[in-house]
Tab-separated table of C-alpha atoms and ligand atoms in Angstrom:
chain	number	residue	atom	x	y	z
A	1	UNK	CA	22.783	-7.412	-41.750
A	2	UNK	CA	24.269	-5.863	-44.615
A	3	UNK	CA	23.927	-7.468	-48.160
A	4	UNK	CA	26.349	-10.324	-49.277
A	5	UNK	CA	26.166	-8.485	-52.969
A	6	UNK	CA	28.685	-7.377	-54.874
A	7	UNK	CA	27.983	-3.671	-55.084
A	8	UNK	CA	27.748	-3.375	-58.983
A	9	UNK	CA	24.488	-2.089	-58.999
A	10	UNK	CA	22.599	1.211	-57.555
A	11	UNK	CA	20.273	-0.553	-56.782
A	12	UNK	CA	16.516	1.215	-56.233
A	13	UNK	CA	14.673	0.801	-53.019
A	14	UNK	CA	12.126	-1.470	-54.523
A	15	UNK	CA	11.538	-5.055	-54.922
A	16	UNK	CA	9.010	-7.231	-56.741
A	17	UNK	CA	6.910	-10.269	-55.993
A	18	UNK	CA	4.990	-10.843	-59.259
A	19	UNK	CA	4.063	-9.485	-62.831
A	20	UNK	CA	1.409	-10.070	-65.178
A	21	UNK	CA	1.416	-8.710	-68.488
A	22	UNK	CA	2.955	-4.748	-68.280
A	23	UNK	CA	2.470	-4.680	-64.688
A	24	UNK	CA	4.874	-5.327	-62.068
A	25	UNK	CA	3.741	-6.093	-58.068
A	26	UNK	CA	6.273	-5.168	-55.177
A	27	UNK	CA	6.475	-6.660	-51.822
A	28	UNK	CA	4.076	-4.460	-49.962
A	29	UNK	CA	1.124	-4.651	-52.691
A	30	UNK	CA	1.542	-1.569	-54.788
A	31	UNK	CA	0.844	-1.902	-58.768
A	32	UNK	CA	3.817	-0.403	-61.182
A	33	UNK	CA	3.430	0.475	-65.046
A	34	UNK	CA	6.534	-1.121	-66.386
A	35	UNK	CA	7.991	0.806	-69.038
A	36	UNK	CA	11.462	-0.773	-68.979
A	37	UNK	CA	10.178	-4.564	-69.540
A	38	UNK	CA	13.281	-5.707	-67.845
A	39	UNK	CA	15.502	-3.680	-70.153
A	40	UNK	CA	13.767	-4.744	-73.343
A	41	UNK	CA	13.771	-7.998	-72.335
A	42	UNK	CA	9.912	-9.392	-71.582
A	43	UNK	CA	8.533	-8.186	-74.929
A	44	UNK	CA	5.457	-11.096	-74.074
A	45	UNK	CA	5.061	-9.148	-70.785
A	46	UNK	CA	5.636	-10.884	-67.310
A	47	UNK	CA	4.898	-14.232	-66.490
A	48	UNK	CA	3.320	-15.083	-69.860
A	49	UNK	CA	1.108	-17.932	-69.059
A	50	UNK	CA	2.589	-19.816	-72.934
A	51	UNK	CA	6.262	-19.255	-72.002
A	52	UNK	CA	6.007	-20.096	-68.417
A	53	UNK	CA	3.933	-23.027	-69.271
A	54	UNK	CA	6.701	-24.084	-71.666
A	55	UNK	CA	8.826	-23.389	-69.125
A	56	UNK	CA	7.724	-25.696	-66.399
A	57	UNK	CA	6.824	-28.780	-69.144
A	58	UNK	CA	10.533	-28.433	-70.558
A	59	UNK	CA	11.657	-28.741	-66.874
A	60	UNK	CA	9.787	-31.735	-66.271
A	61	UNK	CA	10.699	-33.054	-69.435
A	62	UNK	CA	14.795	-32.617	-70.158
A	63	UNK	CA	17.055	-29.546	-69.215
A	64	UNK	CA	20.228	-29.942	-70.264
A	65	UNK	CA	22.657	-32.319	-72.081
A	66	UNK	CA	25.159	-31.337	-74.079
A	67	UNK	CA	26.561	-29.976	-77.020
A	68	UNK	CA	28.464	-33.429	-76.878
A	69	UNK	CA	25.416	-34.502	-78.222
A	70	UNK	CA	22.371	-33.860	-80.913
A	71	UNK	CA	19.863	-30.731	-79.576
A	72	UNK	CA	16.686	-30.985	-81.688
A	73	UNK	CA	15.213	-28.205	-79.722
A	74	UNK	CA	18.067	-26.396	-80.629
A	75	UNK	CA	17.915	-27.243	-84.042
A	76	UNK	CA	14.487	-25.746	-84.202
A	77	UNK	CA	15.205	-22.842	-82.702
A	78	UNK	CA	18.078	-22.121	-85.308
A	79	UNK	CA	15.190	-23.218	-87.898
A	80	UNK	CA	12.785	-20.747	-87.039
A	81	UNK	CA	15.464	-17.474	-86.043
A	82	UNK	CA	16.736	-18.234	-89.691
A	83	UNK	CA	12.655	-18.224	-91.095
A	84	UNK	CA	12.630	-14.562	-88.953
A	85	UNK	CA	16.023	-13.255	-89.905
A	86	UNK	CA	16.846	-14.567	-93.204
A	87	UNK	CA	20.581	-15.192	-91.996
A	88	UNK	CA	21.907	-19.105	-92.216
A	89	UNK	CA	23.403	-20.209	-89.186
A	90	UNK	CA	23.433	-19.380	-85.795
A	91	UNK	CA	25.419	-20.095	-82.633
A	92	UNK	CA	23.465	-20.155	-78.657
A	93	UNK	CA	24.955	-18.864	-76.134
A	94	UNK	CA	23.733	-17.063	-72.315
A	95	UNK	CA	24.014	-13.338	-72.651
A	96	UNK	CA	24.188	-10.422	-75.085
A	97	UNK	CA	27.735	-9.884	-73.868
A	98	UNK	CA	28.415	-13.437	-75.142
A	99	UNK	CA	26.728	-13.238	-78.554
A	100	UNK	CA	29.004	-9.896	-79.672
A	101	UNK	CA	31.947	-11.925	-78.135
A	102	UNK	CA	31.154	-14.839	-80.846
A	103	UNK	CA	30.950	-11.996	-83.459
A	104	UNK	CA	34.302	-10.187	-82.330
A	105	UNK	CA	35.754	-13.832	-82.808
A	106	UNK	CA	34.064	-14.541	-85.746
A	107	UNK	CA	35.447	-10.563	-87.266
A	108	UNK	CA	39.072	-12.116	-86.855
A	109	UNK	CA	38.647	-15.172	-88.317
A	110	UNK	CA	37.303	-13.404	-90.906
A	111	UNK	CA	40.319	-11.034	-91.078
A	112	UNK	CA	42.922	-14.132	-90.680
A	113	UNK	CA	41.272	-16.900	-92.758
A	114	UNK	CA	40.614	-14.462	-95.480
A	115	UNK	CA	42.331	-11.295	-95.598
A	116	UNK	CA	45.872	-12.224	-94.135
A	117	UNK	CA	45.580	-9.853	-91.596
A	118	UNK	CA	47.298	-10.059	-88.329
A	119	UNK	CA	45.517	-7.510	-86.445
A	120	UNK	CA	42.063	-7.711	-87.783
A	121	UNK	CA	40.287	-4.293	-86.122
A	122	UNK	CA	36.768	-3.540	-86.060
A	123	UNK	CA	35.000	-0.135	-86.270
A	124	UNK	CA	32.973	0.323	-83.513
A	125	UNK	CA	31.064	3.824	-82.091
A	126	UNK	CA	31.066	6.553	-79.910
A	127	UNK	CA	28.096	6.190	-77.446
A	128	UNK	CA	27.951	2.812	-77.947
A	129	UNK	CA	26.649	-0.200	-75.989
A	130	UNK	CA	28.403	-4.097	-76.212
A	131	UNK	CA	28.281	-5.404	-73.012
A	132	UNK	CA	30.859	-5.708	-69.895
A	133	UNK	CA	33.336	-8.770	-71.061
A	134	UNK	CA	36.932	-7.308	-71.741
A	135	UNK	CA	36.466	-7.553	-75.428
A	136	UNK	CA	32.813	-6.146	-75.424
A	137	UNK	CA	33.394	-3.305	-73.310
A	138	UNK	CA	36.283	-1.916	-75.017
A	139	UNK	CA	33.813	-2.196	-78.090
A	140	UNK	CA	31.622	0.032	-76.247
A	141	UNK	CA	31.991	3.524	-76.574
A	142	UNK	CA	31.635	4.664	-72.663
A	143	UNK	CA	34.447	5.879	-70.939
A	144	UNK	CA	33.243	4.886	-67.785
A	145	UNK	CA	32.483	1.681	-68.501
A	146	UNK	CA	36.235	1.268	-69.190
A	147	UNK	CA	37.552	2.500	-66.404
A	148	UNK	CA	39.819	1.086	-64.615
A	149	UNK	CA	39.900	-2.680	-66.766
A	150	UNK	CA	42.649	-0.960	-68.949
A	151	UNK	CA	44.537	-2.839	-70.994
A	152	UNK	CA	41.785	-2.687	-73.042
A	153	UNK	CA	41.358	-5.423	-75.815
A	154	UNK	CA	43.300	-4.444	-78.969
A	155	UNK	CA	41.779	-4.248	-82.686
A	156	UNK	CA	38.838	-2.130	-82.112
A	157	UNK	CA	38.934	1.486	-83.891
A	158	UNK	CA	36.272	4.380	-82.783
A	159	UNK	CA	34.225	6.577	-84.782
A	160	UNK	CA	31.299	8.710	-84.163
A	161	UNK	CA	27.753	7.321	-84.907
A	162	UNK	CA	25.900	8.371	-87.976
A	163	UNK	CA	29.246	9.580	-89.606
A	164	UNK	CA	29.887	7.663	-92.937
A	165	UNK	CA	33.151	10.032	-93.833
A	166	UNK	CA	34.595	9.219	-90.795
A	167	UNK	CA	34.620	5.677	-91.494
A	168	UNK	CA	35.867	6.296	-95.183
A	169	UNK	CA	38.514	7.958	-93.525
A	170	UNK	CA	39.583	5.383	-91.055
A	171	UNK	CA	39.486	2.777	-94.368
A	172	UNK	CA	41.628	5.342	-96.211
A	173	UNK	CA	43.863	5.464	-93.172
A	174	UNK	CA	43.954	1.145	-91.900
A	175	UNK	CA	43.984	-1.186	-93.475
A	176	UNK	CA	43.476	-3.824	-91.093
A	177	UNK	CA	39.930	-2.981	-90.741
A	178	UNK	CA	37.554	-6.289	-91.379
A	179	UNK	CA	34.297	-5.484	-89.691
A	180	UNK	CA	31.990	-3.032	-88.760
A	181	UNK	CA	29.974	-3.478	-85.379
A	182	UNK	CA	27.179	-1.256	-84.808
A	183	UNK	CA	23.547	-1.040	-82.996
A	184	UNK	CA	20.731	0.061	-85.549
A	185	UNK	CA	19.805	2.249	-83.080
A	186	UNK	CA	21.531	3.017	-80.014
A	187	UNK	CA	20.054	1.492	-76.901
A	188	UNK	CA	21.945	2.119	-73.735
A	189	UNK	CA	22.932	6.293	-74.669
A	190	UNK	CA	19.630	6.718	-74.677
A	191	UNK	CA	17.606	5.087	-77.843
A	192	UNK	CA	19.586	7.404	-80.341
A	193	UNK	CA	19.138	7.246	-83.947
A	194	UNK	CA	20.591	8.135	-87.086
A	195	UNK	CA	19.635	11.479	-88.831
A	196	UNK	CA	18.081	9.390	-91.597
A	197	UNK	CA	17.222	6.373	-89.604
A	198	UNK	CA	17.175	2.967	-90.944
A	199	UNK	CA	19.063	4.327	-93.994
A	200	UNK	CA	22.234	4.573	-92.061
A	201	UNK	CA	22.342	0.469	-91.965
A	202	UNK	CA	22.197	0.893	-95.847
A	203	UNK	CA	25.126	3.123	-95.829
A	204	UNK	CA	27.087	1.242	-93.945
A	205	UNK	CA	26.408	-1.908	-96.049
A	206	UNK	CA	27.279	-0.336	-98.749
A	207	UNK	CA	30.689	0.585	-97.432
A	208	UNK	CA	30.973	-2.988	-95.782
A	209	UNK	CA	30.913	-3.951	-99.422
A	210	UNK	CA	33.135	-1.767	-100.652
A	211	UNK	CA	35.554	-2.305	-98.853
A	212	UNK	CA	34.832	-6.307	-98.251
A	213	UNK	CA	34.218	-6.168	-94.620
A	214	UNK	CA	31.729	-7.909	-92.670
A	215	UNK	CA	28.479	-5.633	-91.382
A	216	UNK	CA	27.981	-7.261	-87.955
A	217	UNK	CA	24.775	-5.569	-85.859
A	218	UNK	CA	24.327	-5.643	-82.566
A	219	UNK	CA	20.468	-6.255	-82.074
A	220	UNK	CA	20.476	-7.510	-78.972
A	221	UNK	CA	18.146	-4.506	-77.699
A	222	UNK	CA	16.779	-3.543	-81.012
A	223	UNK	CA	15.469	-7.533	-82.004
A	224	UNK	CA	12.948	-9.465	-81.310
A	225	UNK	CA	10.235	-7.202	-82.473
A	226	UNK	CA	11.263	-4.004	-80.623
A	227	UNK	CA	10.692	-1.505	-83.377
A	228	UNK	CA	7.956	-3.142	-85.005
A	229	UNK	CA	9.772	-5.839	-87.559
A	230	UNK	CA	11.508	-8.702	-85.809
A	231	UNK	CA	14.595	-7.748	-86.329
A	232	UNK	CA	15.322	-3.400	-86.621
A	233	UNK	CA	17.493	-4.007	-90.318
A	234	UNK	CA	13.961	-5.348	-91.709
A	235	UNK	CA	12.790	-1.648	-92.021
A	236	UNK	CA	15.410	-1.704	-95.043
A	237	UNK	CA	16.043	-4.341	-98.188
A	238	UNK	CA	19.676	-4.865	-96.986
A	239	UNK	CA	21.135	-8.098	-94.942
A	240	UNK	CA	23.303	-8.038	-92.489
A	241	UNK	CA	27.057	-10.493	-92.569
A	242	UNK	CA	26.269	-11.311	-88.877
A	243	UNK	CA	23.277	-10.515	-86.344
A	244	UNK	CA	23.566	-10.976	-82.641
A	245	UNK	CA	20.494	-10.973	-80.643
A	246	UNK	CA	19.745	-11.979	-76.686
A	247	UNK	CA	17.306	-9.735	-74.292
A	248	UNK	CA	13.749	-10.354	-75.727
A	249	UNK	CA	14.671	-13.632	-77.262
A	250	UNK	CA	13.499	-15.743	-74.352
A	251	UNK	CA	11.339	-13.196	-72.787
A	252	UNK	CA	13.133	-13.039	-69.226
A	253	UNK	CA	14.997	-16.826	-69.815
A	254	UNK	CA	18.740	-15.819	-70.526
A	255	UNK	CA	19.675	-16.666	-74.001
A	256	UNK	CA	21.926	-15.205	-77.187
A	257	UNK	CA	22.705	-15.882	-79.998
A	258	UNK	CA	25.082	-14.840	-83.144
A	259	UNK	CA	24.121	-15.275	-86.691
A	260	UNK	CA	25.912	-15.775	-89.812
A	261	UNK	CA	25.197	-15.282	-93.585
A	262	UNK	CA	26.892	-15.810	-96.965
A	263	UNK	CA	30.755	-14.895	-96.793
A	264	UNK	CA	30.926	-14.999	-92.634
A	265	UNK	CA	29.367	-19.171	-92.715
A	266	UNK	CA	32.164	-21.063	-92.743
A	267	UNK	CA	34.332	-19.215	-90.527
A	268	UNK	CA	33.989	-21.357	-87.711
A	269	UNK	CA	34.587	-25.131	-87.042
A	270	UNK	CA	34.335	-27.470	-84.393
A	271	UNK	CA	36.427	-26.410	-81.604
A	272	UNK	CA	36.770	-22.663	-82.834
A	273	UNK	CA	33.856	-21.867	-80.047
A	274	UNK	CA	31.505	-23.403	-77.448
A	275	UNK	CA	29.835	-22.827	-74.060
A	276	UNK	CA	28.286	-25.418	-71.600
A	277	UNK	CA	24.719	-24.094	-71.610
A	278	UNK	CA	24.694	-22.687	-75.219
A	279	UNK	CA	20.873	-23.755	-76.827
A	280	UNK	CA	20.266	-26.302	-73.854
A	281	UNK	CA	16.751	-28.168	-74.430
A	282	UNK	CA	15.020	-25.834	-71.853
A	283	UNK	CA	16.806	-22.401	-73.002
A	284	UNK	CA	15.694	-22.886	-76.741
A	285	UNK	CA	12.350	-23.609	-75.617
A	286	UNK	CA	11.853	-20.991	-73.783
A	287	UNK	CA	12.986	-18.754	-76.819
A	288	UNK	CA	11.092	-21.306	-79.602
A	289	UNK	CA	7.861	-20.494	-77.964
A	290	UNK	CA	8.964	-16.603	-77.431
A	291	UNK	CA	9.578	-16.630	-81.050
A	292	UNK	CA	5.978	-17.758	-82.225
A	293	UNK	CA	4.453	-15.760	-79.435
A	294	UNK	CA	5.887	-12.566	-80.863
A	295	UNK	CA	4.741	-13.770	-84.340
A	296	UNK	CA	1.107	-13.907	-83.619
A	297	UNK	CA	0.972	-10.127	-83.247
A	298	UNK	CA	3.350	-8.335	-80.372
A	299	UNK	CA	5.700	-7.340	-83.099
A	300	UNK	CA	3.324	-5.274	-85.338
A	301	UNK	CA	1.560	-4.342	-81.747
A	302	UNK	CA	5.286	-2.599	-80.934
A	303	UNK	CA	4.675	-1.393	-84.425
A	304	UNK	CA	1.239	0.531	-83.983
A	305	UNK	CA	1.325	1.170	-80.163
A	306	UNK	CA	5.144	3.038	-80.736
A	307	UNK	CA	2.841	5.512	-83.022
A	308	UNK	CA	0.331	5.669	-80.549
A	309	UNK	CA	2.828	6.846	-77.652
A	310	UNK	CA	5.114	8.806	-80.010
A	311	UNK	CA	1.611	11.094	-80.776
A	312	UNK	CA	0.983	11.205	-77.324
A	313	UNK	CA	3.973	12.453	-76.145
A	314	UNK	CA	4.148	14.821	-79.114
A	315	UNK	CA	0.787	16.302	-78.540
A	316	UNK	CA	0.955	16.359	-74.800
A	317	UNK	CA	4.651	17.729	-74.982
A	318	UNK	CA	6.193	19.040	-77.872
A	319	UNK	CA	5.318	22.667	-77.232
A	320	UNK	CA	7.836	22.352	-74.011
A	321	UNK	CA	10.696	21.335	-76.733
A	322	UNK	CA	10.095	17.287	-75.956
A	323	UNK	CA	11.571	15.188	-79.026
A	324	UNK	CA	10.510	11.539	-79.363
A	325	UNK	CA	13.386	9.185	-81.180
A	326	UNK	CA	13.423	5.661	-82.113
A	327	UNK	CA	10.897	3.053	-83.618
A	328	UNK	CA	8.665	0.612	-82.329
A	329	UNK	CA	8.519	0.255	-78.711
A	330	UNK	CA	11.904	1.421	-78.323
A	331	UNK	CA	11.605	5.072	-77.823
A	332	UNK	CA	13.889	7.703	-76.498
A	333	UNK	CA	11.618	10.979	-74.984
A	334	UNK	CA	14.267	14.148	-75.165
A	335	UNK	CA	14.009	16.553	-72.219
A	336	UNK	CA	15.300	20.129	-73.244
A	337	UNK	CA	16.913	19.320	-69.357
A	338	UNK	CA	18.852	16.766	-67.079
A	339	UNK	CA	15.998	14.741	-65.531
A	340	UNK	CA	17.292	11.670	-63.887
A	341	UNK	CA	15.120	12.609	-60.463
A	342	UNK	CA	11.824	11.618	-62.796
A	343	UNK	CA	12.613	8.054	-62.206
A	344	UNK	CA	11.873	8.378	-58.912
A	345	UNK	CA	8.932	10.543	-58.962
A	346	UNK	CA	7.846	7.937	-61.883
A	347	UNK	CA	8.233	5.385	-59.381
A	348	UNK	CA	6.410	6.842	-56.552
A	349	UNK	CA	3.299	7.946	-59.169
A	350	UNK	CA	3.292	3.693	-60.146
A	351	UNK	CA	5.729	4.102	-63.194
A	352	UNK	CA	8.714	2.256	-63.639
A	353	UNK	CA	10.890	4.135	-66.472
A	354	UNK	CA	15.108	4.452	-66.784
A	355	UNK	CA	16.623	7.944	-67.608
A	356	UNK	CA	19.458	7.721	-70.187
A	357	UNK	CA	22.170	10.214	-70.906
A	358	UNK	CA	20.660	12.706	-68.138
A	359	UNK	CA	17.544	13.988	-70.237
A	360	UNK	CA	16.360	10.638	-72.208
A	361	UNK	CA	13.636	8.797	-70.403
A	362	UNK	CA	13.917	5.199	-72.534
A	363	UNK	CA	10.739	3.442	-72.747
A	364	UNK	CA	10.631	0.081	-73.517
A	365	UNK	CA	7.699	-1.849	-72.803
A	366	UNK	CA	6.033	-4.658	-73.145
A	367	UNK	CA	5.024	-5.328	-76.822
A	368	UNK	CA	1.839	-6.949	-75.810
A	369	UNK	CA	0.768	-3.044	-74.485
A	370	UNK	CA	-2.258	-2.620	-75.383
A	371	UNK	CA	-4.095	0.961	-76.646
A	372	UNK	CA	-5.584	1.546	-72.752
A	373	UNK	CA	-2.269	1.220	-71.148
A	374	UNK	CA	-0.477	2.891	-74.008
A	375	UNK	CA	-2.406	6.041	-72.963
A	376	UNK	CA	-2.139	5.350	-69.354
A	377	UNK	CA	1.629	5.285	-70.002
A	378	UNK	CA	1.425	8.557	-72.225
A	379	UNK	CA	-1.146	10.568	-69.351
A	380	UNK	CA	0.993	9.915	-65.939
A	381	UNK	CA	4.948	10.620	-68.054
A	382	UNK	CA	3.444	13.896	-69.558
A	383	UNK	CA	1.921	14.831	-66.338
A	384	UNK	CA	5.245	14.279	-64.133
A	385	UNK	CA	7.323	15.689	-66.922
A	386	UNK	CA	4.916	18.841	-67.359
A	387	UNK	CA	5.188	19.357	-63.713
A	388	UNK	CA	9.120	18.824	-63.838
A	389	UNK	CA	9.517	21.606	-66.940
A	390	UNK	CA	7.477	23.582	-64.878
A	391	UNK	CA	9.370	23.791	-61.558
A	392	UNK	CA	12.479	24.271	-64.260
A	393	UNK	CA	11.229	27.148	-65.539
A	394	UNK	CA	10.601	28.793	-62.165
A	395	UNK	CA	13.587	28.066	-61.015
B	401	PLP	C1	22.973	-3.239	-77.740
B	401	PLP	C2	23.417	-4.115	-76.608
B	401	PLP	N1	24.445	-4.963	-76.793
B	401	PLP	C3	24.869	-5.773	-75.811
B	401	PLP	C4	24.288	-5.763	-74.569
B	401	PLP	C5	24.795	-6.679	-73.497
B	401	PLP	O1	23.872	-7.679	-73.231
B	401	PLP	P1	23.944	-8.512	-71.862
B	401	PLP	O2	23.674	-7.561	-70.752
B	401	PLP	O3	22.906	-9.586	-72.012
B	401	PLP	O4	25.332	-9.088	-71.789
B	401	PLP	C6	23.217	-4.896	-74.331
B	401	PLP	C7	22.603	-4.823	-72.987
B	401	PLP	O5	22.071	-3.814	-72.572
B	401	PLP	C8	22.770	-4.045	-75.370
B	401	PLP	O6	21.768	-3.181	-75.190
C-alpha cells in the first residue's frame, strides 16, 4: 500500500519505538546516539520519566478549557518564563511558526499604534530560519523555501547576517522600518554565528535603539538552555523588545510562545490575537515542569558538555581543516567538503545527526548528555568523518 502522507518530507528509512535519555530505539531493536534531540527539541532527553509523569497526571486531571476562561497553569507558566527571561508578558501558542507570527503582528502594531506607519517592514536575514506560515517563510531567508507560495507577504526587508552597515543603510534608505527579527545564532543554515558572537545582539540593540525599533529574536532553536544560559541573549547584559521561543520548551509537547517587554507591552488587547489551544492546562504543564527540569542543571550541562565536544572535535579534527561554531549544545562542525552522505553512514554506525548547508553536521543533543556519551558522540563523528576526508582526498 502506498502511504496516505502528504509527501513534505524525505523521509529516512527508519522508524522508532522508544527513547530513553539520548538514545533512540527503532522497530527492529537497534540502539541510535541521538544527536538531533528531535531538532533541539527534547533538551530533558526522551521520555523523561518527570515530564511524562506530568504528562499523564495533567491528562487525568484537566486538558483543556479555554481561553474563555481563567488558566492558572498558564499563569504559572508565564510566571516562571518571565523569572527565566526577564521579559513581562507572554502569549502561548502551538508552534515556533506561530510564536514569530504573534511577533510579526505585534512589529505592526508597533509600527501603526506608534509610529503612523502604514507599511510597517521588518529587517529580517539572509540564511535565515522563521518557519513555513506565509508570513514566516517570507521572513526566512531561503529561496527554496519560497518557492512557489509567491505572493510573498509584504513588509519584510533582507539583509545579510552579521552586517550592521547594511542595516544602517536600509534605515538611511526606509523609513518604514519598525523591527528587527533575527536568530542569535542561526539554526536551520547550519548553526552559524556572528564573527564576534553574542556581541552582534548588542549591536543590533543598539541600532534598535537608535533608531526606535523593536529587537524581536527568534529563539525558538537557540532557548531553553541550548547554548548554556536559558535563553542565547543571556551571554550579553542587553534585553530583548520581544522573545519567541517553542522547540525545547515542552521537551517534545508542542508549545510557543512570544514575549514582550517595556515599549512592545501594551500593544495588544483582547481580540488583537488568540488560538484555541494556546497555554491549555496540559500544554503549560508539560512546559512548567520542562522549565524547572532544565533549571536543576541541563542548562549549565549544555554549557560544559558543548566545551567538552567542541575540544573533541578540535583535537580529533582540526588538522583536516574541521571548524566547530556555535555555543552550548548547539554546535555547527564545518567540513572543508559537501558531506550530506555522513548522515547515513552516521546512521548505519548508531548515530543519528542532520547535515546543514552541504558541509555542516548540526549537533544538537540532549542537554542531559552526560561526559561518557559526550565522548562516545565525539569518537564515532571523528571516526566516520576521518574516514570520509580520507576517501576525499584520494579521490
Ligand atoms: C529559529 C527557528 N524559528 C522558527 C522555527 C519554526 O518552528 P516550528 O517548526 O515549530 O514552526 C524554527 C524551526 O526549526 C527555528 O529553528
Amino acid at each position: 500500500m502506498t502511504s496516505a502522507l502528504m509527501p513534505t518530507y524525505a523521509r529516512q528509512p527508519v522508524a522508532f519505538s522508544h527513547g530513553e535519555g539520548v538514545w533512540l530505539f527503532d522497530t527492529e531493536g537497534r540502539r541510535y546516539l541521538d544527536t538531533t534531540a528531535g531538532i533541539a527539541v527534547c533538551g530533558l532527553g526522551h521520555a523523561n520519566p518527570v515530564v511524562a509523569e506530568a504528562i499523564a497526571d495533567q491528562a487525568r486531571t484537566l486538558v483543556h478549557t479555554s481561553n474563555l476562561y481563567q488558566i492558572p497553569l498558564q499563569e504559572a507558566l508565564a510566571d516562571a518564563l518571565r523569572d527565566a527571561s526577564g521579559m513581562d508578558l507572554c502569549f502561548f501558542g502551538n508552534s515556533g511558526a506561530e510564536a514569530n507570527e504573534a511577533a510579526i503582528k505585534l512589529a505592526r502594531m508597533y509600527g501603526h499604534k506608534r509610529k503612523n506607519i502604514d507599511v510597517p517592514t521588518i529587517i529580517v536575514m539572509e540564511n535565515s530560519f522563521h518557519g513555513r506560515t506565509l508570513a514566516t517563510l517570507t521572513a526566512t531567508g531561503n529561496k527554496k523555501i519560497q518557492e512557489g507560495f509567491e505572493p510573498l507577504v509584504q513588509g519584510f526587508v533582507r539583509v545579510p547576517y552579521d552586517d550592521i552597515a547594511a542595516i544602517e543603510k536600509v534605515a538611511a534608505e526606509n523609513p518604514n522600518i519598525v523591527a528587527i527579527l533575527v536568530e542569535p545564532i542561526q539554526g536551520e543554515s547550519g548553526v552559524r554565528m556572528a564573527k564576534n558572537g553574542f556581541g552582534y545582539l548588542e549591536q543590533l540593540r543598539a541600532v534598535c535603539d537608535k533608531h526606535d525599533w523593536l529587537l524581536m529574536l527568534d529563539e525558538i532553536q537557540t532557548g531553553n538552555g541550548r547554548t548554556g544560559k536559558y535563553f542565547a541573549y543571556q551571554h550579553t547584559s542587553i534585553m530583548p523588545d520581544v522573545v519567541t521561543t517553542a522547540k525545547g520548551l515542552g521537551n517534545g509537547f508542542p508549545i510557543g510562545a512570544c514575549m514582550v517587554r517595556g515599549k512592545a507591552d501594551d500593544l495588544f488587547g483582547p481580540g488583537n490575537h488568540g488560538t484555541t489551544y494556546g497555554g491549555t492546562p496540559l500544554g503549560c504543564r508539560a512546559a512548567l515542569t520542562t522549565i524547572r527540569e532544565l533549571q536543576k542543571g541541563p542548562i549549565e550541562n549544555a554549557r560544559v558538555m558543548g566545551e567538552r565536544i567542541k575540544a573533541g572535535f578540535l583535537k580529533n579534527l582540526g588538522d583536516l581543516g574541521v571548524t566547530v561554531e556555535g555555543a552550548g549544545l548547539m554546535m555547527g562542525v564545518v567540513l572543508p567538503r559537501p558531506c550530506t552522505e555522513l548522515v547515513a553512514r552516521a546512521r548505519d554506525a548508531g548515530v543519528l545527526l542532520i547535515v546543514s548547508a552541504e558541509n555542516r553536521i548540526r549537533l544538537l543533543p540532549p542537554l542531559i548528555i552526560n561526559a561518557e556519551e559526550a565522548d562516545l558522540l565525539v569518537e564515532k563523528i571523528s571516526a566516520l568523518v576521518r574516514t570520509f576526508l580520507a576517501e576525499g582526498a584520494a579521490a
